[in-house]
Amino acid sequence: MFMSKMRRAAAWIMGIMAAAFVGWLVFDGITAMQGGGTGINPIVGRAAGRDIRYNEWSVHLQNQLAIEVQGRSRTDEEQRVATERAWESLVNAKLMEAELDRLGVVATDAEVRQAFFTQPPQEMLSHPAFQTDGAFDIQKYRNFFTDPAADQAQLLQIENYYRTLIPRVKLQRLLESSIFVSEGEAWRFHRDTNERARVRFVSFRPRELVPDSSVSVSEAEVRDFYDENSEDFVRPASARANMVSVSLRPSAGDSLGARDRAARIAERIRAGSDFASVAEDESDDPNSAANGGFMGKRPAGVFNPVLVAALDGVEAGEVTEPVETNLGLHILQLDERSADSLALRQVFVAFESSGATEDSVFDLLDDIEDIALRSSLAAATDSLGVELQTDVSLIDGMDFVPGAGPLGVATEWALRQETEIGELSESFENPSGFHLLELLGRTEESQIPFAEAYAEIEQELIAEKKKERARLVAEDLLAAIEGGASLEEAAEERGWIASETELFRRGDFVPGLGQGSEAIGYAFGAAPGSIGGPLDAGSDIVVLEVLEREETTRERFEEVKDAVLAQLRVERSQQYVQKWMAALREGGLVEDHRERLLVEAPVPAF
């Protein structure tokens, strides 16, 4: 529905609408492409008895990729991950569609009219066409869509958007209405995330404490463990391949260009330019750039140690010179510093390869492929002086490939039944570079034989028995403490060392105590001065004394109670919806025929 003088705006309007359609909550259905027509439109999958056809899938994928990519190029591995994410969202949408029909949840004409005129899509609120003095003008929006020269087909398309959206919003509200978080739950969450403890402990390391010769495991014990846990002894499908990797590292000249650019940006900021504005305009990190370069307020240990070191001696509000990491250059502004956290902004200048560098890489890949197709990958690498990785393992369910990093696209290629032994892959790109593989062999999923699993099970059972022996030693220490000795005195008398921690929170990893262990639980469950054990601390057994605990107060909780309740409701709502969708998947048969039909999903050009 567009005024004739604004027909050129149709492209951006429909682009906005397409963006709003993507996702499980606002799936549009694309019903016009379900059948008929002159082209072949095969079924590529089903969910809850509803067909997913090729045209529908390809349009949904292109919309998803258009939003995720936003003008930048992507690697083959990113393409694979984005494609699977798009497929999951489409399947979820079909399941939701079936559930809405089952429940009879629909949008009335009145609800559609009200939504159209009072709830414009979020993406339209900031568009210049609907602004007056820098603010969204609802009347301009309404005039735009109610002009007598309205395009009825486009009006119907937007109406269908609301008829699709509203039932999903109603269903989401219905689901969320059953979510309840009590004040007691909120208090416990606040307490658990804000309390800190400090402890003294003595560790008993079973591997060092108990000799191998003093512990034995019978074959019957190993057999019982194997039989009771047989599902854990399954070898996934795998493949072996030779692989050559070619890095797309920026050349020295490329890096020099990035350094020159970073220096100019730093000079602009020193000359008085607003840091946040410069970050929005110049930073190569889109996530922080969208927030004026803000990287968040986090514990110092979360940030790259190189960046933290560069802030030594820097005061709040000051800006650093460009700091180099392996990714690029970071111009930092320290917003705030506390005892254990930093609030940072950055302008990031990435090290990027020039066209000439890319051309040289692609020429090398062409040469490798040309020789490999005529002979072998080994011959190609030998001829061109490129390193060959031999007998590389690719394991089903694992995206990581040794020597290449995340490269699930290569694993999928190698395990595909259509891929022939000896076949050469196309070049797969991921953040570390380009990778060519030559398939050597493939092994189907199988049960690991008892004889092969024997040694691993035996070692696990021995470790458990050693742990039990360590508990006996710890109990001897406890007996001395119960007789009146302090933990330090009893430990010193027996040649043990008592260690003390800094203050830590319940969710922290604590050296010697692990994370989320029984020992950590005791530190927050027992009163200061209490001594407990033997306690499991992961690989070790400990006896632990609670020295100090900083507890939050009800007064402090009252100040943040509403925010905590809201946070927990959101988290619980998300968990509920995820479980609900999982239940729908379990109850509604999902079929995926993309591989069988050899459907190549179209990739939009950017």
Coordinates of C-alpha atoms in Angstrom, one line a residue:
M1 CA 0.0 0.0 0.0
F2 CA 2.2 2.8 -1.3
M3 CA 1.4 6.3 -2.5
S4 CA 2.3 6.6 -6.2
K5 CA 4.9 9.3 -5.5
M6 CA 6.7 6.9 -3.1
R7 CA 6.6 3.7 -5.1
R8 CA 10.4 3.7 -5.2
A9 CA 10.3 3.0 -1.5
A10 CA 8.7 -0.4 -2.1
A11 CA 12.1 -2.1 -2.0
W12 CA 13.0 -1.0 1.5
I13 CA 9.5 -1.5 2.8
M14 CA 9.4 -5.1 1.7
G15 CA 13.0 -5.6 2.8
I16 CA 11.9 -4.6 6.3
M17 CA 8.9 -6.9 6.2
A18 CA 11.1 -9.8 5.0
A19 CA 13.4 -9.1 8.0
A20 CA 10.5 -9.2 10.4
F21 CA 9.3 -12.5 9.0
V22 CA 12.5 -14.4 9.9
G23 CA 12.5 -16.4 13.1
W24 CA 10.2 -19.0 14.8
L25 CA 7.8 -16.3 16.2
V26 CA 7.1 -14.5 13.0
F27 CA 7.3 -17.1 10.2
D28 CA 5.3 -16.0 7.2
G29 CA 4.6 -19.4 5.5
I30 CA 5.2 -18.3 1.9
T31 CA 2.1 -20.1 0.9
A32 CA 2.2 -18.9 -2.6
M33 CA 5.1 -21.2 -3.4
Q34 CA 3.7 -24.4 -2.0
G35 CA 2.5 -26.0 -5.2
G36 CA 1.6 -25.6 -8.8
G37 CA 3.6 -23.4 -11.1
T38 CA 5.6 -24.6 -14.0
G39 CA 8.8 -25.4 -12.1
I40 CA 9.7 -28.5 -10.0
N41 CA 9.1 -27.8 -6.4
P42 CA 9.9 -31.0 -4.5
I43 CA 9.2 -31.8 -0.8
V44 CA 12.5 -31.3 1.1
G45 CA 11.1 -32.2 4.5
R46 CA 8.0 -32.5 6.8
A47 CA 7.1 -31.3 10.2
A48 CA 4.0 -32.4 12.1
G49 CA 2.6 -33.6 8.8
R50 CA 3.2 -30.3 7.0
D51 CA 5.2 -30.3 3.8
I52 CA 8.3 -28.1 3.5
R53 CA 8.9 -27.6 -0.2
Y54 CA 12.0 -26.5 -2.0
N55 CA 10.9 -23.0 -2.9
E56 CA 9.6 -22.2 0.6
W57 CA 12.9 -23.5 2.1
S58 CA 15.1 -21.5 -0.3
V59 CA 13.3 -18.2 0.2
H60 CA 13.4 -18.7 4.0
L61 CA 17.1 -19.4 3.8
Q62 CA 17.8 -16.4 1.7
N63 CA 15.9 -14.2 4.1
Q64 CA 17.8 -15.6 7.1
L65 CA 21.2 -15.2 5.4
A66 CA 20.4 -11.7 4.3
I67 CA 19.8 -10.7 7.9
E68 CA 22.8 -12.6 9.3
V69 CA 25.3 -11.5 6.7
Q70 CA 24.3 -7.8 6.4
G71 CA 26.6 -7.2 3.5
R72 CA 29.7 -9.0 4.6
S73 CA 31.2 -12.1 3.1
R74 CA 31.0 -15.4 4.9
T75 CA 33.0 -18.6 5.0
D76 CA 31.8 -22.0 4.0
E77 CA 31.6 -23.1 7.6
E78 CA 29.6 -20.0 8.5
Q79 CA 27.3 -20.8 5.6
R80 CA 26.8 -24.4 6.9
V81 CA 26.0 -23.2 10.5
A82 CA 23.6 -20.5 9.2
T83 CA 21.9 -23.0 6.9
E84 CA 21.2 -25.4 9.8
R85 CA 20.0 -22.6 12.0
A86 CA 17.6 -21.5 9.2
W87 CA 16.4 -25.1 8.8
E88 CA 15.7 -25.4 12.6
S89 CA 13.7 -22.1 12.6
L90 CA 11.6 -23.3 9.6
V91 CA 10.9 -26.7 11.2
N92 CA 10.0 -24.9 14.5
A93 CA 7.7 -22.6 12.5
K94 CA 5.9 -25.5 11.0
L95 CA 5.5 -27.2 14.3
M96 CA 4.1 -24.0 15.8
E97 CA 1.8 -23.6 12.8
A98 CA 0.3 -27.0 13.4
E99 CA -0.1 -26.3 17.2
L100 CA -1.8 -23.0 16.5
D101 CA -4.3 -24.8 14.2
R102 CA -4.8 -27.5 16.9
L103 CA -5.6 -24.9 19.6
G104 CA -7.7 -22.8 17.3
V105 CA -5.6 -19.6 18.0
V106 CA -6.3 -17.1 15.2
A107 CA -6.2 -13.3 14.6
T108 CA -9.5 -11.6 14.3
D109 CA -10.1 -8.8 11.8
A110 CA -10.3 -6.3 14.7
E111 CA -7.0 -7.4 16.1
V112 CA -5.4 -7.1 12.6
R113 CA -6.7 -3.6 12.1
Q114 CA -5.6 -2.5 15.6
A115 CA -2.1 -4.0 15.2
F116 CA -1.7 -2.4 11.7
F117 CA -2.5 1.1 13.0
T118 CA -1.1 1.0 16.5
Q119 CA 1.9 -1.4 16.4
P120 CA 4.1 -0.8 13.4
P121 CA 7.0 -3.2 12.9
Q122 CA 9.9 -2.3 15.1
E123 CA 12.1 -1.9 12.0
M124 CA 9.9 0.9 10.7
L125 CA 10.0 3.1 13.8
S126 CA 13.4 4.6 12.9
H127 CA 13.0 5.0 9.1
P128 CA 13.3 8.7 7.9
A129 CA 10.1 8.5 5.9
F130 CA 8.1 8.3 9.2
Q131 CA 10.1 10.9 11.2
T132 CA 9.1 14.3 12.3
D133 CA 11.7 16.4 14.2
G134 CA 13.7 13.2 14.8
A135 CA 10.8 11.2 16.3
F136 CA 8.5 8.5 14.9
D137 CA 5.3 10.1 13.5
I138 CA 2.5 7.6 13.7
Q139 CA 0.3 9.7 11.4
K140 CA 2.9 9.6 8.6
Y141 CA 3.0 5.9 9.0
R142 CA -0.8 5.6 8.8
N143 CA -1.0 8.0 5.8
F144 CA 1.6 6.0 4.0
F145 CA -0.4 2.8 4.2
T146 CA -3.9 4.3 3.7
D147 CA -3.4 6.3 0.5
P148 CA -6.2 5.6 -2.0
A149 CA -3.6 4.6 -4.5
A150 CA -2.6 1.7 -2.3
D151 CA -1.3 -1.4 -4.0
Q152 CA -3.9 -4.0 -2.9
A153 CA -1.5 -7.0 -3.4
Q154 CA 1.1 -5.4 -1.1
L155 CA -1.6 -4.5 1.4
L156 CA -2.7 -8.1 1.5
Q157 CA 0.9 -9.1 2.0
I158 CA 1.2 -6.9 5.0
E159 CA -2.2 -8.0 6.4
N160 CA -0.9 -11.6 6.1
Y161 CA 2.1 -10.6 8.1
Y162 CA -0.1 -9.5 11.0
R163 CA -2.4 -12.6 10.6
T164 CA 0.7 -14.7 11.0
L165 CA 2.3 -12.7 13.8
I166 CA -0.7 -12.1 16.1
P167 CA -1.6 -15.8 16.8
R168 CA 2.1 -16.5 17.7
V169 CA 2.2 -13.5 20.0
K170 CA -1.1 -14.7 21.6
L171 CA 0.3 -18.2 22.1
Q172 CA 3.6 -16.8 23.5
R173 CA 1.6 -14.8 26.0
L174 CA -0.5 -17.8 26.9
L175 CA 2.7 -19.8 27.6
E176 CA 4.3 -17.0 29.6
S177 CA 1.2 -16.5 31.7
S178 CA 1.9 -19.9 33.3
I179 CA 5.4 -18.7 34.4
F180 CA 5.6 -17.8 38.1
V181 CA 8.7 -16.8 40.0
S182 CA 8.3 -16.4 43.7
E183 CA 10.1 -13.8 45.8
G184 CA 11.8 -16.6 47.7
E185 CA 13.3 -17.9 44.4
A186 CA 14.4 -14.4 43.5
W187 CA 16.1 -14.0 46.9
R188 CA 17.9 -17.3 46.6
F189 CA 19.2 -16.4 43.1
H190 CA 20.3 -12.9 44.3
R191 CA 22.0 -14.4 47.3
D192 CA 23.7 -17.2 45.4
T193 CA 25.1 -14.8 42.8
N194 CA 26.3 -12.1 45.2
E195 CA 27.6 -14.0 48.2
R196 CA 31.4 -14.7 48.5
A197 CA 33.3 -17.1 50.6
R198 CA 37.0 -17.7 51.6
V199 CA 38.2 -21.0 52.8
R200 CA 41.2 -23.0 54.0
F201 CA 41.6 -26.5 52.7
V202 CA 43.8 -29.6 52.5
S203 CA 43.9 -31.5 49.3
F204 CA 44.3 -35.3 49.0
R205 CA 45.3 -36.2 45.5
P206 CA 44.3 -39.9 44.9
R207 CA 46.7 -40.4 42.0
E208 CA 49.7 -39.4 44.1
L209 CA 48.5 -40.7 47.4
V210 CA 47.5 -44.2 46.5
P211 CA 50.0 -46.5 44.6
D212 CA 48.7 -48.4 41.5
S213 CA 50.0 -51.6 43.1
S214 CA 47.5 -51.3 46.0
V215 CA 44.4 -51.1 43.9
S216 CA 43.0 -53.8 41.6
V217 CA 39.9 -54.2 39.4
S218 CA 38.5 -57.5 38.4
E219 CA 37.4 -58.4 34.9
A220 CA 33.9 -59.0 36.2
E221 CA 33.8 -55.4 37.6
V222 CA 34.9 -54.0 34.2
R223 CA 32.3 -56.2 32.4
D224 CA 29.5 -55.0 34.7
F225 CA 30.4 -51.4 34.1
Y226 CA 30.6 -52.0 30.3
D227 CA 27.2 -53.7 30.2
E228 CA 25.5 -51.0 32.4
N229 CA 26.9 -48.1 30.3
S230 CA 26.9 -49.7 26.8
E231 CA 25.4 -46.6 25.3
D232 CA 28.5 -44.7 26.2
F233 CA 30.7 -47.1 24.2
V234 CA 29.6 -46.2 20.7
R235 CA 32.1 -45.2 18.1
P236 CA 30.6 -42.4 15.9
A237 CA 30.9 -42.6 12.1
S238 CA 34.2 -41.2 10.9
A239 CA 36.3 -40.6 7.9
R240 CA 40.0 -40.2 7.1
A241 CA 41.4 -37.7 4.6
N242 CA 44.5 -36.0 3.4
M243 CA 44.2 -32.2 3.7
V244 CA 46.0 -29.1 2.6
S245 CA 45.3 -25.8 4.3
V246 CA 46.1 -22.4 2.8
S247 CA 45.9 -19.4 5.2
L248 CA 44.5 -16.1 4.0
R249 CA 46.7 -14.1 6.4
P250 CA 47.1 -10.4 5.5
S251 CA 50.5 -9.6 4.1
A252 CA 53.0 -7.2 5.7
G253 CA 51.7 -4.5 3.4
D254 CA 48.1 -5.2 4.4
S255 CA 49.0 -5.0 8.1
L256 CA 50.8 -1.7 7.5
G257 CA 47.7 -0.3 6.0
A258 CA 45.6 -1.3 9.1
R259 CA 48.2 0.3 11.4
D260 CA 48.1 3.6 9.4
R261 CA 44.3 3.6 9.6
A262 CA 44.3 2.9 13.3
A263 CA 46.8 5.8 13.8
R264 CA 44.6 8.2 11.9
I265 CA 41.6 7.2 14.0
A266 CA 43.5 7.6 17.2
E267 CA 44.6 11.0 16.1
R268 CA 40.9 12.0 15.4
I269 CA 39.9 11.0 18.9
R270 CA 42.9 12.9 20.5
A271 CA 41.8 15.9 18.5
G272 CA 38.5 15.9 20.3
S273 CA 36.2 13.6 18.3
D274 CA 33.6 11.8 20.3
F275 CA 34.9 8.2 20.9
A276 CA 31.4 6.6 20.7
S277 CA 30.7 8.4 17.4
V278 CA 34.0 7.4 15.9
A279 CA 33.4 3.8 17.0
E280 CA 30.0 3.7 15.3
D281 CA 31.5 5.0 12.1
E282 CA 34.9 3.3 12.0
S283 CA 35.0 0.1 14.1
D284 CA 35.3 -3.2 12.3
D285 CA 33.5 -5.0 15.2
P286 CA 29.8 -4.6 14.4
N287 CA 28.6 -5.7 17.8
S288 CA 30.5 -3.1 19.8
A289 CA 30.2 -0.5 17.1
A290 CA 26.4 -0.6 17.4
N291 CA 26.8 0.5 21.0
G292 CA 29.3 3.2 20.6
G293 CA 32.2 0.8 20.9
F294 CA 31.0 -0.5 24.3
M295 CA 32.4 -4.0 25.1
G296 CA 30.5 -4.3 28.3
K297 CA 31.4 -4.3 32.0
R298 CA 32.9 -7.6 32.8
P299 CA 35.5 -9.3 35.1
A300 CA 39.0 -8.3 33.9
G301 CA 39.8 -12.0 33.3
V302 CA 37.2 -12.2 30.6
F303 CA 39.0 -9.7 28.4
N304 CA 42.0 -10.5 26.2
P305 CA 45.0 -10.3 28.5
V306 CA 46.8 -8.1 26.0
L307 CA 44.1 -5.5 26.2
V308 CA 44.0 -5.6 30.0
A309 CA 47.8 -5.2 30.2
A310 CA 47.5 -2.1 27.9
L311 CA 45.2 -0.5 30.5
D312 CA 47.8 -0.6 33.3
G313 CA 48.0 2.9 34.7
V314 CA 45.1 4.2 32.5
E315 CA 42.5 6.3 34.3
A316 CA 38.8 6.3 33.6
G317 CA 38.0 8.4 30.5
E318 CA 41.5 8.0 29.0
V319 CA 42.1 6.5 25.6
T320 CA 45.0 4.2 24.7
E321 CA 47.2 4.1 21.6
P322 CA 46.3 1.3 19.2
V323 CA 46.9 -2.1 20.9
E324 CA 47.8 -5.0 18.6
T325 CA 46.4 -8.5 19.0
N326 CA 46.4 -11.3 16.4
L327 CA 43.1 -10.1 15.1
G328 CA 43.9 -6.4 14.6
L329 CA 44.3 -3.2 16.4
H330 CA 42.2 -1.9 19.3
I331 CA 41.9 1.7 20.4
L332 CA 40.6 1.5 23.9
Q333 CA 38.7 3.9 26.2
L334 CA 38.4 2.9 29.9
D335 CA 34.9 3.9 31.1
E336 CA 35.2 2.4 34.6
R337 CA 37.5 0.3 36.7
S338 CA 36.6 -1.5 39.9
A339 CA 38.4 -4.0 42.1
D340 CA 37.7 -7.0 39.7
S341 CA 36.0 -5.6 36.6
L342 CA 36.5 -3.2 33.7
A343 CA 34.1 -1.3 31.5
L344 CA 35.6 -0.8 28.1
R345 CA 35.0 0.8 24.7
Q346 CA 37.0 0.1 21.6
V347 CA 37.5 1.1 18.0
F348 CA 38.6 -2.1 16.3
V349 CA 40.7 -2.1 13.1
A350 CA 40.9 -5.5 11.6
F351 CA 43.9 -6.9 9.7
E352 CA 42.3 -7.6 6.3
S353 CA 43.9 -9.1 3.2
S354 CA 44.1 -6.9 0.2
G355 CA 42.9 -7.9 -3.3
A356 CA 46.4 -8.8 -4.4
T357 CA 46.9 -11.1 -1.4
E358 CA 43.6 -12.8 -2.0
D359 CA 44.5 -13.3 -5.7
S360 CA 47.8 -15.0 -4.8
V361 CA 45.9 -17.4 -2.4
F362 CA 43.3 -18.2 -5.0
D363 CA 45.9 -18.8 -7.7
L364 CA 47.7 -21.3 -5.4
L365 CA 44.4 -23.1 -4.6
D366 CA 43.7 -23.4 -8.4
D367 CA 47.2 -24.8 -9.0
I368 CA 46.8 -27.4 -6.1
E369 CA 43.4 -28.4 -7.4
D370 CA 44.6 -28.7 -11.0
I371 CA 47.5 -31.0 -10.1
A372 CA 45.5 -33.0 -7.5
L373 CA 42.7 -33.8 -10.0
R374 CA 45.2 -35.1 -12.5
S375 CA 47.3 -37.0 -10.0
S376 CA 46.8 -36.7 -6.2
L377 CA 46.8 -34.2 -3.4
A378 CA 50.2 -35.5 -2.3
A379 CA 51.6 -34.9 -5.7
A380 CA 50.2 -31.4 -5.8
T381 CA 51.6 -30.4 -2.4
D382 CA 54.9 -32.0 -3.2
S383 CA 55.1 -30.1 -6.5
L384 CA 54.2 -26.8 -5.1
G385 CA 56.1 -27.0 -1.8
V386 CA 52.9 -26.9 0.3
E387 CA 52.5 -28.9 3.6
L388 CA 50.2 -31.9 3.4
Q389 CA 48.4 -33.2 6.5
T390 CA 47.9 -36.9 6.1
D391 CA 45.3 -39.2 7.6
V392 CA 43.2 -36.4 9.2
S393 CA 40.3 -37.7 11.3
L394 CA 36.8 -36.3 10.7
I395 CA 34.3 -37.5 13.3
D396 CA 30.5 -37.3 13.0
G397 CA 29.0 -34.8 15.5
M398 CA 32.3 -32.9 15.9
D399 CA 32.8 -29.7 13.9
F400 CA 36.5 -29.4 14.9
V401 CA 39.0 -30.8 12.4
P402 CA 42.6 -31.2 13.6
G403 CA 44.8 -28.7 11.8
A404 CA 41.8 -26.7 10.5
G405 CA 39.6 -25.7 13.5
P406 CA 35.8 -25.5 13.1
L407 CA 35.1 -27.1 9.7
G408 CA 31.9 -29.2 10.0
V409 CA 31.2 -28.6 6.3
A410 CA 34.2 -30.8 5.5
T411 CA 33.0 -33.5 7.9
E412 CA 29.6 -33.5 6.3
W413 CA 31.2 -33.8 2.8
A414 CA 33.4 -36.7 3.9
L415 CA 30.6 -38.7 5.6
R416 CA 28.1 -38.2 2.7
Q417 CA 27.5 -41.5 1.0
E418 CA 27.7 -39.9 -2.4
T419 CA 31.3 -38.8 -1.8
E420 CA 33.5 -41.4 -3.3
I421 CA 36.8 -42.7 -1.8
G422 CA 39.6 -40.9 -3.4
E423 CA 37.4 -37.9 -4.3
L424 CA 38.8 -34.3 -4.0
S425 CA 36.7 -31.8 -2.2
E426 CA 36.0 -28.2 -3.2
S427 CA 38.0 -25.7 -1.1
F428 CA 36.2 -25.1 2.2
E429 CA 36.7 -21.8 3.9
N430 CA 36.7 -21.1 7.6
P431 CA 38.3 -18.3 9.7
S432 CA 41.7 -20.0 9.6
G433 CA 41.8 -20.2 5.7
F434 CA 40.9 -22.5 2.9
H435 CA 41.1 -26.3 3.0
L436 CA 41.1 -29.0 0.3
L437 CA 40.6 -32.6 1.3
E438 CA 41.1 -36.0 -0.4
L439 CA 38.9 -38.7 1.1
L440 CA 40.9 -41.8 2.1
G441 CA 38.2 -43.9 3.8
R442 CA 35.0 -43.9 5.9
T443 CA 33.8 -46.0 8.9
E444 CA 30.2 -46.4 10.0
E445 CA 29.0 -45.9 13.6
S446 CA 29.7 -49.0 15.6
Q447 CA 29.8 -50.4 19.2
I448 CA 33.3 -50.3 20.7
P449 CA 34.2 -53.9 21.6
F450 CA 34.6 -54.9 25.2
A451 CA 38.2 -55.8 24.8
E452 CA 38.9 -52.4 23.3
A453 CA 37.1 -50.5 26.0
Y454 CA 38.6 -52.6 28.8
A455 CA 41.7 -50.4 29.5
E456 CA 39.7 -47.2 29.7
I457 CA 37.1 -48.7 32.0
E458 CA 39.7 -50.2 34.2
Q459 CA 41.5 -46.9 34.7
E460 CA 38.2 -45.2 35.5
L461 CA 37.4 -47.8 38.2
I462 CA 40.9 -47.7 39.6
A463 CA 40.6 -43.9 39.9
E464 CA 37.3 -44.3 41.8
K465 CA 38.9 -46.8 44.2
K466 CA 41.8 -44.5 44.8
K467 CA 39.4 -41.8 45.6
E468 CA 37.8 -44.0 48.3
R469 CA 41.3 -44.7 49.8
A470 CA 41.9 -40.9 49.8
R471 CA 38.7 -40.4 51.7
L472 CA 40.1 -42.7 54.5
V473 CA 43.2 -40.5 54.8
A474 CA 41.0 -37.4 54.9
E475 CA 38.9 -39.0 57.7
D476 CA 42.1 -39.5 59.7
L477 CA 42.8 -35.8 59.5
L478 CA 39.2 -35.0 60.5
A479 CA 39.6 -37.3 63.6
A480 CA 42.6 -35.3 64.8
I481 CA 40.6 -32.0 64.3
E482 CA 37.7 -33.4 66.3
G483 CA 40.3 -34.2 69.0
G484 CA 41.0 -30.5 69.4
A485 CA 43.7 -29.7 66.8
S486 CA 43.2 -26.9 64.2
L487 CA 43.1 -27.8 60.5
E488 CA 46.6 -26.2 60.1
E489 CA 48.0 -28.0 63.1
A490 CA 46.6 -31.4 62.1
A491 CA 47.8 -31.0 58.5
E492 CA 51.3 -29.9 59.5
E493 CA 51.7 -32.8 61.9
R494 CA 50.9 -35.2 59.1
G495 CA 53.0 -33.5 56.5
W496 CA 50.1 -32.0 54.6
I497 CA 49.8 -28.4 53.3
A498 CA 46.8 -26.2 54.1
S499 CA 46.0 -23.7 51.3
E500 CA 43.8 -20.6 51.5
T501 CA 41.7 -19.1 48.8
E502 CA 40.7 -15.5 47.9
L503 CA 37.1 -14.5 48.2
F504 CA 35.1 -16.3 45.5
R505 CA 31.5 -16.6 44.3
R506 CA 29.4 -19.7 44.1
G507 CA 29.8 -20.1 40.3
D508 CA 33.5 -19.4 40.1
F509 CA 36.2 -21.9 39.3
V510 CA 38.5 -22.2 42.3
P511 CA 41.9 -23.8 41.9
G512 CA 42.0 -26.9 44.0
L513 CA 38.2 -26.9 44.6
G514 CA 36.9 -27.0 41.0
Q515 CA 33.6 -25.5 39.9
G516 CA 30.2 -26.4 41.2
S517 CA 31.8 -29.2 43.3
E518 CA 30.7 -30.6 46.7
A519 CA 33.5 -28.6 48.3
I520 CA 32.2 -25.3 46.8
G521 CA 28.7 -26.2 48.0
Y522 CA 30.0 -26.7 51.5
A523 CA 31.8 -23.3 51.5
F524 CA 28.4 -21.6 51.0
G525 CA 26.3 -24.0 53.0
A526 CA 28.2 -24.2 56.3
A527 CA 28.7 -21.5 58.9
P528 CA 32.1 -19.7 59.1
G529 CA 34.4 -21.7 61.3
S530 CA 32.9 -25.0 60.2
I531 CA 35.2 -27.8 59.1
G532 CA 33.9 -30.5 56.8
G533 CA 35.1 -33.5 54.8
P534 CA 35.9 -35.6 53.1
L535 CA 34.5 -33.5 50.2
D536 CA 34.6 -34.1 46.5
A537 CA 36.5 -31.4 44.7
G538 CA 36.7 -32.9 41.2
S539 CA 39.8 -35.1 40.8
D540 CA 40.7 -34.5 44.5
I541 CA 39.3 -35.1 48.0
V542 CA 39.5 -32.1 50.4
V543 CA 39.0 -31.3 54.1
L544 CA 37.8 -27.7 54.2
E545 CA 37.4 -24.9 56.7
V546 CA 35.1 -22.0 56.0
L547 CA 37.0 -18.8 57.1
E548 CA 34.8 -16.0 55.9
R549 CA 31.6 -15.3 54.0
E550 CA 30.3 -12.0 52.7
E551 CA 26.6 -12.2 52.6
T552 CA 24.2 -9.9 50.8
T553 CA 21.4 -8.3 52.8
R554 CA 17.6 -8.2 52.4
E555 CA 17.8 -4.5 52.1
R556 CA 20.1 -4.7 49.1
F557 CA 17.8 -7.4 47.6
E558 CA 14.8 -5.1 48.0
E559 CA 16.6 -2.5 45.9
V560 CA 17.0 -4.9 42.9
K561 CA 14.1 -7.3 43.5
D562 CA 12.0 -6.2 40.6
A563 CA 14.9 -6.5 38.2
V564 CA 15.8 -9.9 39.5
L565 CA 12.2 -11.1 39.2
A566 CA 12.0 -9.8 35.7
Q567 CA 15.3 -11.5 34.8
L568 CA 14.2 -14.8 36.2
R569 CA 10.8 -14.6 34.4
V570 CA 12.5 -14.0 31.1
E571 CA 15.0 -16.9 31.6
R572 CA 12.3 -19.3 32.8
S573 CA 10.0 -18.2 29.9
Q574 CA 12.8 -19.0 27.4
Q575 CA 13.5 -22.3 29.0
Y576 CA 9.8 -23.1 29.0
V577 CA 9.4 -22.2 25.3
Q578 CA 12.5 -24.3 24.5
K579 CA 11.1 -27.3 26.3
W580 CA 7.7 -26.8 24.7
M581 CA 9.3 -26.7 21.3
A582 CA 11.3 -29.8 22.1
A583 CA 8.1 -31.6 23.1
L584 CA 6.5 -30.5 19.8
R585 CA 9.5 -31.9 17.9
E586 CA 9.2 -35.2 19.9
G587 CA 5.5 -35.5 19.2
G588 CA 5.5 -34.2 15.6
L589 CA 7.4 -36.3 13.2
V590 CA 10.2 -34.3 11.5
E591 CA 11.7 -35.5 8.2
D592 CA 14.7 -34.0 6.5
H593 CA 15.1 -35.0 2.8
R594 CA 17.4 -32.2 1.8
E595 CA 20.4 -34.5 1.5
R596 CA 18.5 -37.3 -0.2
L597 CA 17.2 -35.0 -2.8
L598 CA 20.6 -33.4 -3.3
V599 CA 19.0 -30.0 -2.9
E600 CA 21.6 -27.2 -3.2
A601 CA 20.2 -24.3 -1.2
P602 CA 20.7 -21.1 -3.3
V603 CA 23.0 -18.5 -1.8
P604 CA 22.1 -14.8 -2.2
A605 CA 24.7 -12.6 -3.8
F606 CA 26.0 -9.7 -1.7

